[in-house]
XYZ file of N, CA and C in Angstrom:
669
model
N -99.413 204.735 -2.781
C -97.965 204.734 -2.994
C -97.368 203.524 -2.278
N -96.941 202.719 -2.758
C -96.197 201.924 -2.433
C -94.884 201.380 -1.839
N -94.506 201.377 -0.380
C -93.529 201.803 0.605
C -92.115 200.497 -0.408
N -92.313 199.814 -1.158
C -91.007 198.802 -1.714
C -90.666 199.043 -3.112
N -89.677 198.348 -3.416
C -89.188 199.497 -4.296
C -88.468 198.113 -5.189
N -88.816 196.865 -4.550
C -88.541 195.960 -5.819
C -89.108 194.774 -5.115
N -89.825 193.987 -6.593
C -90.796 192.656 -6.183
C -89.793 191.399 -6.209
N -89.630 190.417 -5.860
C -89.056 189.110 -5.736
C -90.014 188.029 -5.934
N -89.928 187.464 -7.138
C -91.212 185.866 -6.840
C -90.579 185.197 -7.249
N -90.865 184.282 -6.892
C -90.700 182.868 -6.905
C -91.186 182.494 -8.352
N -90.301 181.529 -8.902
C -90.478 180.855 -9.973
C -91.973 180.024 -9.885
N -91.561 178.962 -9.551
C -92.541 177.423 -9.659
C -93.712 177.743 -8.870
N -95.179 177.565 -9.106
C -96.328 177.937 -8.337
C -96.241 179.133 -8.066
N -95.590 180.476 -8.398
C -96.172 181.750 -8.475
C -96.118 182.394 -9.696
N -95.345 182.398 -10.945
C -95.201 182.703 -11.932
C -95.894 181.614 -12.655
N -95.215 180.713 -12.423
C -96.184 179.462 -13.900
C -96.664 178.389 -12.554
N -97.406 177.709 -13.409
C -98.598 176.821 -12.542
C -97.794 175.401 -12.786
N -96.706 175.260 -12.085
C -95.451 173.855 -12.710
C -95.531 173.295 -11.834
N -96.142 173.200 -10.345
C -95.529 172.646 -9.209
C -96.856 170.720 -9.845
N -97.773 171.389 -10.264
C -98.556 169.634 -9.881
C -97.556 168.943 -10.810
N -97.641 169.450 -12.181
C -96.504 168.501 -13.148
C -95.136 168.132 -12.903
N -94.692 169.018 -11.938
C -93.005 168.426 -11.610
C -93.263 167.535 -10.387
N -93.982 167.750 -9.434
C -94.412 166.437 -8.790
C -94.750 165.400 -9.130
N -95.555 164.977 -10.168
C -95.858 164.187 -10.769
C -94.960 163.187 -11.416
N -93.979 163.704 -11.803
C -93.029 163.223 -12.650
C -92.402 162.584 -10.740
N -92.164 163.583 -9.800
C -91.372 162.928 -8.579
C -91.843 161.608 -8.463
N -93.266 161.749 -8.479
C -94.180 160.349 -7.569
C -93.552 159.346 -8.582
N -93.701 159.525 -10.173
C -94.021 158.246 -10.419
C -92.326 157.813 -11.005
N -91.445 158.772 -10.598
C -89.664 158.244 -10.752
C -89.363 157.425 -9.486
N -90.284 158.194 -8.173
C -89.162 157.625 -6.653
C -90.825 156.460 -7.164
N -91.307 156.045 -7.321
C -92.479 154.570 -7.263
C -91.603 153.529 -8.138
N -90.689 154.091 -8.705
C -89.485 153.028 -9.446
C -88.573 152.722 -8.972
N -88.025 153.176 -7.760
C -86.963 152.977 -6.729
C -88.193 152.594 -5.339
N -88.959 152.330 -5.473
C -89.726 151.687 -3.701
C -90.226 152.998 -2.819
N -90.394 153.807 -3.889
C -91.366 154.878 -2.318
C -92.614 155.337 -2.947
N -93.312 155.175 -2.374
C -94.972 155.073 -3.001
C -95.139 156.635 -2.511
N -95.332 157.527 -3.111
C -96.404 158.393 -2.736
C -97.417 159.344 -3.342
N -97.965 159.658 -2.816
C -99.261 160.525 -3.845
C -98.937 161.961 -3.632
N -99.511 162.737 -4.845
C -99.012 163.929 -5.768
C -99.235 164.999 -4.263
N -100.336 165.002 -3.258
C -100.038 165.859 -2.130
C -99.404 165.453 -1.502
N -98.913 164.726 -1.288
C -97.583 164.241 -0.185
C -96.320 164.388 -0.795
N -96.089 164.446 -1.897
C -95.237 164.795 -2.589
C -94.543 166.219 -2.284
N -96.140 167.475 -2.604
C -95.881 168.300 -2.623
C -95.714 169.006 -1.356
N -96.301 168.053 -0.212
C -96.328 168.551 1.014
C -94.342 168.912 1.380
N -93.973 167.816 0.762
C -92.556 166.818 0.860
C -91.433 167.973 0.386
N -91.870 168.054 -0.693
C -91.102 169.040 -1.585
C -90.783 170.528 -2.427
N -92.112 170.765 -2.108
C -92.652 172.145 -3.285
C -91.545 173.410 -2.169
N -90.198 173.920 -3.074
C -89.433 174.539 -2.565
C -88.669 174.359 -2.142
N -87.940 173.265 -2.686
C -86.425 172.452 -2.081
C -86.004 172.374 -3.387
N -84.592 172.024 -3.428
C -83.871 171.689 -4.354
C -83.877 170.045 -4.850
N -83.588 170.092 -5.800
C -83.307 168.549 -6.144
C -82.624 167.653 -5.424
N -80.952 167.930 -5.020
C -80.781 167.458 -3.725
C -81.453 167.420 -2.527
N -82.112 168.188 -2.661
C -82.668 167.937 -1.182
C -83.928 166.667 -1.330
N -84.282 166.860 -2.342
C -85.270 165.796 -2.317
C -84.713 164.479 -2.703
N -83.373 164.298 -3.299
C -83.087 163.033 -2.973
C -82.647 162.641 -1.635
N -81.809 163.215 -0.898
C -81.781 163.278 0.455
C -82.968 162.669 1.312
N -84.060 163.792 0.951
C -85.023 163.259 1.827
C -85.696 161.441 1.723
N -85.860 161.708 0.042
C -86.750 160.972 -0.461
C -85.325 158.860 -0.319
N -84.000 159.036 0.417
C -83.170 157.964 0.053
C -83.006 157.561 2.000
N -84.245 159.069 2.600
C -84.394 158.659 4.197
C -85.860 157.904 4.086
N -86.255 158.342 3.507
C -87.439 157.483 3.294
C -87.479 156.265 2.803
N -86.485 155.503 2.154
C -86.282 154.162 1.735
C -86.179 154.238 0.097
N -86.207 155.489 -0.253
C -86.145 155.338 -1.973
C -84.539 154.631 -2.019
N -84.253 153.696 -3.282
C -82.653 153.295 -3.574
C -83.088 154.062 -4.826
N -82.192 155.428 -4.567
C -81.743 155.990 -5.979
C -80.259 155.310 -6.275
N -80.319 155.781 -7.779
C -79.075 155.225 -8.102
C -77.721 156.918 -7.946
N -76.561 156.813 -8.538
C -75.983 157.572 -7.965
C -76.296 158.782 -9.255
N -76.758 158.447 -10.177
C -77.117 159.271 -11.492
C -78.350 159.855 -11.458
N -79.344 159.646 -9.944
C -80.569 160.132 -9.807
C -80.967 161.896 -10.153
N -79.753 162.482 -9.898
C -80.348 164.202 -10.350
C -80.436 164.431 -11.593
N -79.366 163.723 -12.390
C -79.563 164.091 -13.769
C -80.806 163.590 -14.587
N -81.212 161.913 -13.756
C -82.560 161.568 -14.681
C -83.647 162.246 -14.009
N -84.100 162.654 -13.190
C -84.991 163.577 -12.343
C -84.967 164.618 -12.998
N -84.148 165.421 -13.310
C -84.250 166.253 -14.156
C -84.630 166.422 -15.941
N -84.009 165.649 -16.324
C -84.601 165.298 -17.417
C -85.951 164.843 -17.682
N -86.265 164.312 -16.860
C -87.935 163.833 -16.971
C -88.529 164.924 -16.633
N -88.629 166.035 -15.339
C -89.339 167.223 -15.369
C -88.793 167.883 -16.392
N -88.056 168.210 -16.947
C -87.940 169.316 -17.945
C -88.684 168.791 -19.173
N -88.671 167.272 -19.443
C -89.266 166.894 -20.760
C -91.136 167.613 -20.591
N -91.407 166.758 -19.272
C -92.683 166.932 -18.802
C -93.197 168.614 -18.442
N -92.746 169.379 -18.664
C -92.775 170.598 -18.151
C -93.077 171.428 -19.667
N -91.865 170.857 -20.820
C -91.901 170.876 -22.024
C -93.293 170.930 -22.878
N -94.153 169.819 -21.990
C -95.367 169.599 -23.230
C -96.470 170.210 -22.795
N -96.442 171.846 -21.429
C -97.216 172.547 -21.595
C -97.354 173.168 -19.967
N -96.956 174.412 -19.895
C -97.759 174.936 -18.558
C -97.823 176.176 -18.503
N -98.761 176.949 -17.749
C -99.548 178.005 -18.013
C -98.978 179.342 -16.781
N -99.199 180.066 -17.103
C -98.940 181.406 -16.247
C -99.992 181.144 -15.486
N -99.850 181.650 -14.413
C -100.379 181.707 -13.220
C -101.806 182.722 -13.128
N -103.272 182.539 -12.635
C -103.695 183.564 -13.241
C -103.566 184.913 -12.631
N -103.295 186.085 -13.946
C -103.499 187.318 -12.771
C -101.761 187.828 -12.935
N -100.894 187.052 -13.342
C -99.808 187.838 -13.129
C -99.453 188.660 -14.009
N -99.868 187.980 -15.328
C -99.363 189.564 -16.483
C -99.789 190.283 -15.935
N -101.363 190.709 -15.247
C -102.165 191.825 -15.169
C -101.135 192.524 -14.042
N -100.439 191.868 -12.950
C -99.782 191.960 -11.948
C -98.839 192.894 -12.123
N -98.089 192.220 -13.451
C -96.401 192.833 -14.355
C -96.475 194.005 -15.167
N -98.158 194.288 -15.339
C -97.973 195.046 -16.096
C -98.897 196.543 -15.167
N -99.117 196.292 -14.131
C -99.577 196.985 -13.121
C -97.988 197.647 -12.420
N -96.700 197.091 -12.544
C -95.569 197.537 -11.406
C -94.762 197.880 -12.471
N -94.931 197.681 -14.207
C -94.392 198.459 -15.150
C -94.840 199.773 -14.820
N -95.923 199.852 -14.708
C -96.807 201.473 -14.719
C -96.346 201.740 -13.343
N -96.414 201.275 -12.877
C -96.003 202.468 -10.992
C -94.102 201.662 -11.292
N -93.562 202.409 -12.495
C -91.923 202.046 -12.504
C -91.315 201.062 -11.433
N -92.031 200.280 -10.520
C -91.531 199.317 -9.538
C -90.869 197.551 -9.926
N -89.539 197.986 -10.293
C -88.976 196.704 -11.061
C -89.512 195.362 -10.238
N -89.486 194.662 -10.314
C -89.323 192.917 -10.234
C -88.241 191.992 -10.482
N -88.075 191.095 -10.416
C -87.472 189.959 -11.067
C -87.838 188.510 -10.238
N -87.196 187.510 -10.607
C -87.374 186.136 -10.038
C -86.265 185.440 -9.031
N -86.349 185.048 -7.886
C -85.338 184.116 -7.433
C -85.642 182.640 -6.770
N -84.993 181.817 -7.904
C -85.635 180.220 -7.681
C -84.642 179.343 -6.871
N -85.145 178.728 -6.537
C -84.210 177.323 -6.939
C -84.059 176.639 -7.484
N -84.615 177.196 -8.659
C -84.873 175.922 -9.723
C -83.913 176.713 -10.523
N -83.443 175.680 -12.124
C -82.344 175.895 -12.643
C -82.177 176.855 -13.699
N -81.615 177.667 -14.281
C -82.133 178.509 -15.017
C -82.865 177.454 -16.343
N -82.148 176.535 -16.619
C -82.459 175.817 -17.968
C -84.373 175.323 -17.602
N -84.786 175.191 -16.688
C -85.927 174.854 -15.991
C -86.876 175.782 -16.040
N -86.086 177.240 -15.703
C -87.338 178.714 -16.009
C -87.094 179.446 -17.404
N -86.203 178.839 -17.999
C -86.162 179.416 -19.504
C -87.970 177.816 -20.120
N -87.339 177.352 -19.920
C -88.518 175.649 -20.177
C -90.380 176.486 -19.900
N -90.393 176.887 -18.757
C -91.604 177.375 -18.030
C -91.863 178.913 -18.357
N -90.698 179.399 -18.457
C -91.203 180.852 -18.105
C -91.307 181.042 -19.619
N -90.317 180.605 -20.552
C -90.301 180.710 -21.885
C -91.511 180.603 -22.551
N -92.953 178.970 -22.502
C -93.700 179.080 -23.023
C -94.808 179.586 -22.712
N -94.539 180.511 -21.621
C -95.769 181.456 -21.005
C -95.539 182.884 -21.470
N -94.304 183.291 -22.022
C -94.218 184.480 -22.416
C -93.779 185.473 -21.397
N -93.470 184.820 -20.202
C -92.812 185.769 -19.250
C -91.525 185.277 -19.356
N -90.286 184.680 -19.837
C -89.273 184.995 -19.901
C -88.566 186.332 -20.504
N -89.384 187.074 -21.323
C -88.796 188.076 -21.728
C -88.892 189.037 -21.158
N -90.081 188.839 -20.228
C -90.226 189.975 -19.068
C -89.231 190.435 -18.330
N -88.830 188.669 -17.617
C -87.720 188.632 -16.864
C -86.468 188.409 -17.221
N -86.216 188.641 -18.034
C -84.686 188.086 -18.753
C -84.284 189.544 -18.073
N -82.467 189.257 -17.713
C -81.734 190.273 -16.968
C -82.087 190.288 -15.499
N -83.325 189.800 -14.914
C -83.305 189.800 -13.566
C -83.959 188.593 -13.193
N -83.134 187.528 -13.684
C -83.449 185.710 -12.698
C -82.233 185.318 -12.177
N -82.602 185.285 -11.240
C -81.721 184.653 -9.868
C -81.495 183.254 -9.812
N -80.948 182.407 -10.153
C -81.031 180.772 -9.965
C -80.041 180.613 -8.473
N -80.491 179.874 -7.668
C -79.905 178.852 -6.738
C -78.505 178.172 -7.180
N -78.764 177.676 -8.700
C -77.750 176.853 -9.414
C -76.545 177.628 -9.751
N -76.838 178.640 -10.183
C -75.833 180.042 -10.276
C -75.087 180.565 -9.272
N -76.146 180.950 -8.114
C -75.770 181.670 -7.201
C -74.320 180.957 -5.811
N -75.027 179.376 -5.790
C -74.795 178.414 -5.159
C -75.064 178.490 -3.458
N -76.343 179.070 -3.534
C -76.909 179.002 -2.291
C -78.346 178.692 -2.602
N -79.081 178.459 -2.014
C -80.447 178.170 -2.001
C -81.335 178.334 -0.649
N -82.774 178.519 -0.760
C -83.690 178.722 0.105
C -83.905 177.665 0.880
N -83.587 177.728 2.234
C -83.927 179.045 3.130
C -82.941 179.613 3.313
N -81.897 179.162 2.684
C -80.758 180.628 3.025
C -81.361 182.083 2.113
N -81.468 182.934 3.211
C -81.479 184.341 2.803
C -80.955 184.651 1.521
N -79.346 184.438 1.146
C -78.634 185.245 0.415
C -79.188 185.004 -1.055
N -79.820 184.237 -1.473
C -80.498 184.485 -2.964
C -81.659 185.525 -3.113
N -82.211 185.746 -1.611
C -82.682 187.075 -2.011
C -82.241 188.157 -1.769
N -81.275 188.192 -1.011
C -80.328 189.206 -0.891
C -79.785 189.788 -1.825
N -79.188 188.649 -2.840
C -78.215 188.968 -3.888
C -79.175 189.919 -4.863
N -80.393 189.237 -4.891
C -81.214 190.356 -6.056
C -81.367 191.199 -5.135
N -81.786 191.655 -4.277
C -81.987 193.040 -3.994
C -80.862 193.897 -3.716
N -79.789 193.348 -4.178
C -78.578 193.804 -4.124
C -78.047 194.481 -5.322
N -78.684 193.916 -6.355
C -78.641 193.762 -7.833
C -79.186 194.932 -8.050
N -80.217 195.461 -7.317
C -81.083 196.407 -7.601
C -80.972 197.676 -6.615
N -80.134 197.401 -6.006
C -80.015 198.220 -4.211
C -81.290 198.868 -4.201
N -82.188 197.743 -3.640
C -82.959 198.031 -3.067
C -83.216 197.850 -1.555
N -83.962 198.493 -1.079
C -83.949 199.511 0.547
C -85.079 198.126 1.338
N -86.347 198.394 0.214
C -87.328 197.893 0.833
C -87.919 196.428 0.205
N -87.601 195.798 -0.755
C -88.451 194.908 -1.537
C -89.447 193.546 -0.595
N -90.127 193.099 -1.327
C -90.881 192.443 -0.687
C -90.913 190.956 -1.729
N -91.105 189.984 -1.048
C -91.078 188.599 -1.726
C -92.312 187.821 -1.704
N -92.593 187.479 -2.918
C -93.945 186.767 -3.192
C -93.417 185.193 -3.283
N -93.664 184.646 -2.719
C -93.883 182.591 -2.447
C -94.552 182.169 -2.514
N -94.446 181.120 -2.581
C -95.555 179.825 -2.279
C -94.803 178.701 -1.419
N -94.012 178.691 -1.184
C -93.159 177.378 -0.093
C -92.481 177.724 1.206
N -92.476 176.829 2.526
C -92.119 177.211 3.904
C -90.962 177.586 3.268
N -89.647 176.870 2.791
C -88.677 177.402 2.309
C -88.193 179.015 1.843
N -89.310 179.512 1.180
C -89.058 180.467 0.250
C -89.466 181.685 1.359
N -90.239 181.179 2.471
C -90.961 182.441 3.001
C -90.157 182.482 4.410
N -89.206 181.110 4.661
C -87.882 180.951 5.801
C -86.942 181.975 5.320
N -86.400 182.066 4.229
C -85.791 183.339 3.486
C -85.742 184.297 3.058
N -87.124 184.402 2.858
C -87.385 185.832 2.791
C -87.651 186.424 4.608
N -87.821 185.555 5.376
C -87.771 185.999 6.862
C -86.524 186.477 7.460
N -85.743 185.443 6.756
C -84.537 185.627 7.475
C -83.266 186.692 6.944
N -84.128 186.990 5.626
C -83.260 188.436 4.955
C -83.883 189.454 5.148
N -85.360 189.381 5.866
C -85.829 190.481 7.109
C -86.592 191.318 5.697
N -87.161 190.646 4.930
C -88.201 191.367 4.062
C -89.448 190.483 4.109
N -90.216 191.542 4.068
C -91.800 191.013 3.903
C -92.139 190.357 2.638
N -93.019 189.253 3.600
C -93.311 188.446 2.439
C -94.573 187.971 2.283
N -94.692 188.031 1.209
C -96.180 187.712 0.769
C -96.676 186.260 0.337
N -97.442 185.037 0.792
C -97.417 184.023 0.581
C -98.471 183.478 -0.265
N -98.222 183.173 -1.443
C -99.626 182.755 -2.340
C -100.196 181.619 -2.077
N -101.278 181.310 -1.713
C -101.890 180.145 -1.429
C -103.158 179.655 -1.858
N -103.279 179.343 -3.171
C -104.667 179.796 -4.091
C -105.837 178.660 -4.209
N -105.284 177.476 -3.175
C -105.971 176.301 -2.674
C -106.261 175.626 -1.532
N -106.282 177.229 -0.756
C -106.500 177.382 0.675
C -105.465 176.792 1.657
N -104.341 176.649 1.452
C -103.192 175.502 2.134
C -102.325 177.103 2.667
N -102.440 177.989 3.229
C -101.891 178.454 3.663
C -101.280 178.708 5.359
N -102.156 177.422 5.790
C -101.647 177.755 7.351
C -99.888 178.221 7.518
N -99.505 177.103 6.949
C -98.095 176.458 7.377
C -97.279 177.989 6.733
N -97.520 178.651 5.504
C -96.781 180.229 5.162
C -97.483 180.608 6.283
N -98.353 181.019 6.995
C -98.631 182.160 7.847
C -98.147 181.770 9.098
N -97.649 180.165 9.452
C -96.995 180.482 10.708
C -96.137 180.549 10.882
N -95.030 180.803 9.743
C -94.023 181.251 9.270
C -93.904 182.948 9.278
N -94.845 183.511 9.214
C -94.614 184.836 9.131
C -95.422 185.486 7.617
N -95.771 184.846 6.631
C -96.100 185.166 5.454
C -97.501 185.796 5.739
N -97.919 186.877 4.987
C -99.214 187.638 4.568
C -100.054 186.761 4.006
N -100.834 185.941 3.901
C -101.143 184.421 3.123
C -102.430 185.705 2.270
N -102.360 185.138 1.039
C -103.203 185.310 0.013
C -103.771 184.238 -0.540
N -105.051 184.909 -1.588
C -104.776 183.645 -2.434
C -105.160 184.014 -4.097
N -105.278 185.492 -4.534
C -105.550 185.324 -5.660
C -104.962 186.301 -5.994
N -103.856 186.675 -7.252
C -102.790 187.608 -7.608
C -103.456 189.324 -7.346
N -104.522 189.306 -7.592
C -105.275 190.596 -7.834
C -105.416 191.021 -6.750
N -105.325 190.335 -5.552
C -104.718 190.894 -4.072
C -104.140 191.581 -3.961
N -102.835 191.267 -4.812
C -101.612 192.096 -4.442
C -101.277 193.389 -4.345
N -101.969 194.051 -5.325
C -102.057 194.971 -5.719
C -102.305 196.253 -4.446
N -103.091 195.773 -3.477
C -103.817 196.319 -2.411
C -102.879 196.032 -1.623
N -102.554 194.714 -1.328
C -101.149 194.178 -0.076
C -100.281 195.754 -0.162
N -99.772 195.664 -1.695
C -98.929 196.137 -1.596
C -98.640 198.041 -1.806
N -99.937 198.443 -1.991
C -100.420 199.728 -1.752
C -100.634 200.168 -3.331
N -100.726 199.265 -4.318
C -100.608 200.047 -5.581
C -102.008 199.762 -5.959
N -102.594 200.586 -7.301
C -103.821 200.451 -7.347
C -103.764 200.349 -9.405
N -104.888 200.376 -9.675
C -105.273 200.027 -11.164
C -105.416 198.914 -11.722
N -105.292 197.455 -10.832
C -105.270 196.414 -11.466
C -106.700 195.994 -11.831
N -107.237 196.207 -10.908
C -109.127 195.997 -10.749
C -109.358 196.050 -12.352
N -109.029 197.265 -12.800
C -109.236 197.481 -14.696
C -108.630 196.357 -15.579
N -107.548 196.537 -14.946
C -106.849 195.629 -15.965
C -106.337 193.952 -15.361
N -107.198 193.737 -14.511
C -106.945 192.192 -13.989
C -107.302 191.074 -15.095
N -106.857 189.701 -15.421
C -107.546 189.290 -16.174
C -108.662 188.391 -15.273
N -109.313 187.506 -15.958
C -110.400 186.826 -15.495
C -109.672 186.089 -14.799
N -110.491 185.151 -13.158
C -110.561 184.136 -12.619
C -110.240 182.781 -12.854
């Protein structure tokens, strides 16, 4: 039996597998304004910040963006995001494991809704989640502020929920709205979530056990 009573994940790198391709597109936009860097430093840089924030960071670092930099940044990941990315493995089996023990879910990103309709859409989990996505862009707060996960578990008045991540950001907020959090880390990079406080994992079919529910073992998909 399972002590929470609603799931929270994270969009980008826990639902769909988007984080190498939207980096990608970072490296080789800020290598056109003067900042050289490679796709893990990137992600070290960024995976769980907002777009502002990464121009911010990335204009302390010596990038010259121009003043129109969010809108073409964006457009290039959404094009690039467009021509293909995959569910994460293990999470249908996940979604359709907390359908059966009635334990709702939903998503809270920072990314834009037009961004997880793009991702979540050609994986077939937007319809899952349609009625319970949380955007940053909407809300007008973002991670590590607490209140975007607040607001969904608010949505849901829920008592106990627990938050699945992948970024210091995401697992600073789920700390600081005083729910447990679970940190996916499926390429062994989990120090930095666990000294944060995160449960570090690394393969969805974990969860199941983290979180006290059982039957996925049957219905997990493959590796």
């Amino acid at each position: 039996m399972t002590p929470h009573d609603l799931i929270i994940f994270d969009c980008d790198g826990v639902l769909v597998d988007s984080e190498p391709a939207s980096n990608q597109c970072l490296v080789d936009n800020l290598a056109r304004y003067g900042l050289e860097l490679d796709l893990a430093r990137s992600m070290e840089l960024f995976v769980g910040g907002t777009m502002a924030g990464v121009r911010d960071i990335a204009r302390d670092m010596g990038a010259n963006l121009p003043e129109e930099w969010l809108d073409e940044i964006r457009a290039e990941t959404h094009a690039r995001l467009a021509q293909g990315v995959e569910a994460v493995p293990g999470i249908n089996a996940l979604l359709d494991l907390a359908d059966r023990a009635d334990l709702p879910f939903c998503v809270a990103s920072n990314g834009s809704p037009k961004k997880m309709r793009i991702t979540l859409g050609q994986t077939g989990l937007w319809d899952r989640f349609e009625g319970a996505i949380f955007s940053a862009y909407e809300l007008g707060v973002s991670k590590p502020d607490p209140a975007l996960f607040q607001a969904a578990a608010r949505h849901f008045d829920a008592q106990a929920p627990v938050v699945i991540e992948d970024s210091r950001s995401g697992v600073l907020a789920a700390r600081r709205a005083g729910m447990r959090c679970l940190g996916y880390a499926p390429h062994g990079n989990g120090v930095a979530l666990a000294e944060l406080g995160a449960e570090v994992f690394a393969d969805m079919r974990a969860v199941p056990r983290l979180l006290g529910l059982s039957g996925l073992t049957e219905a997990a998909e493959p590796a």
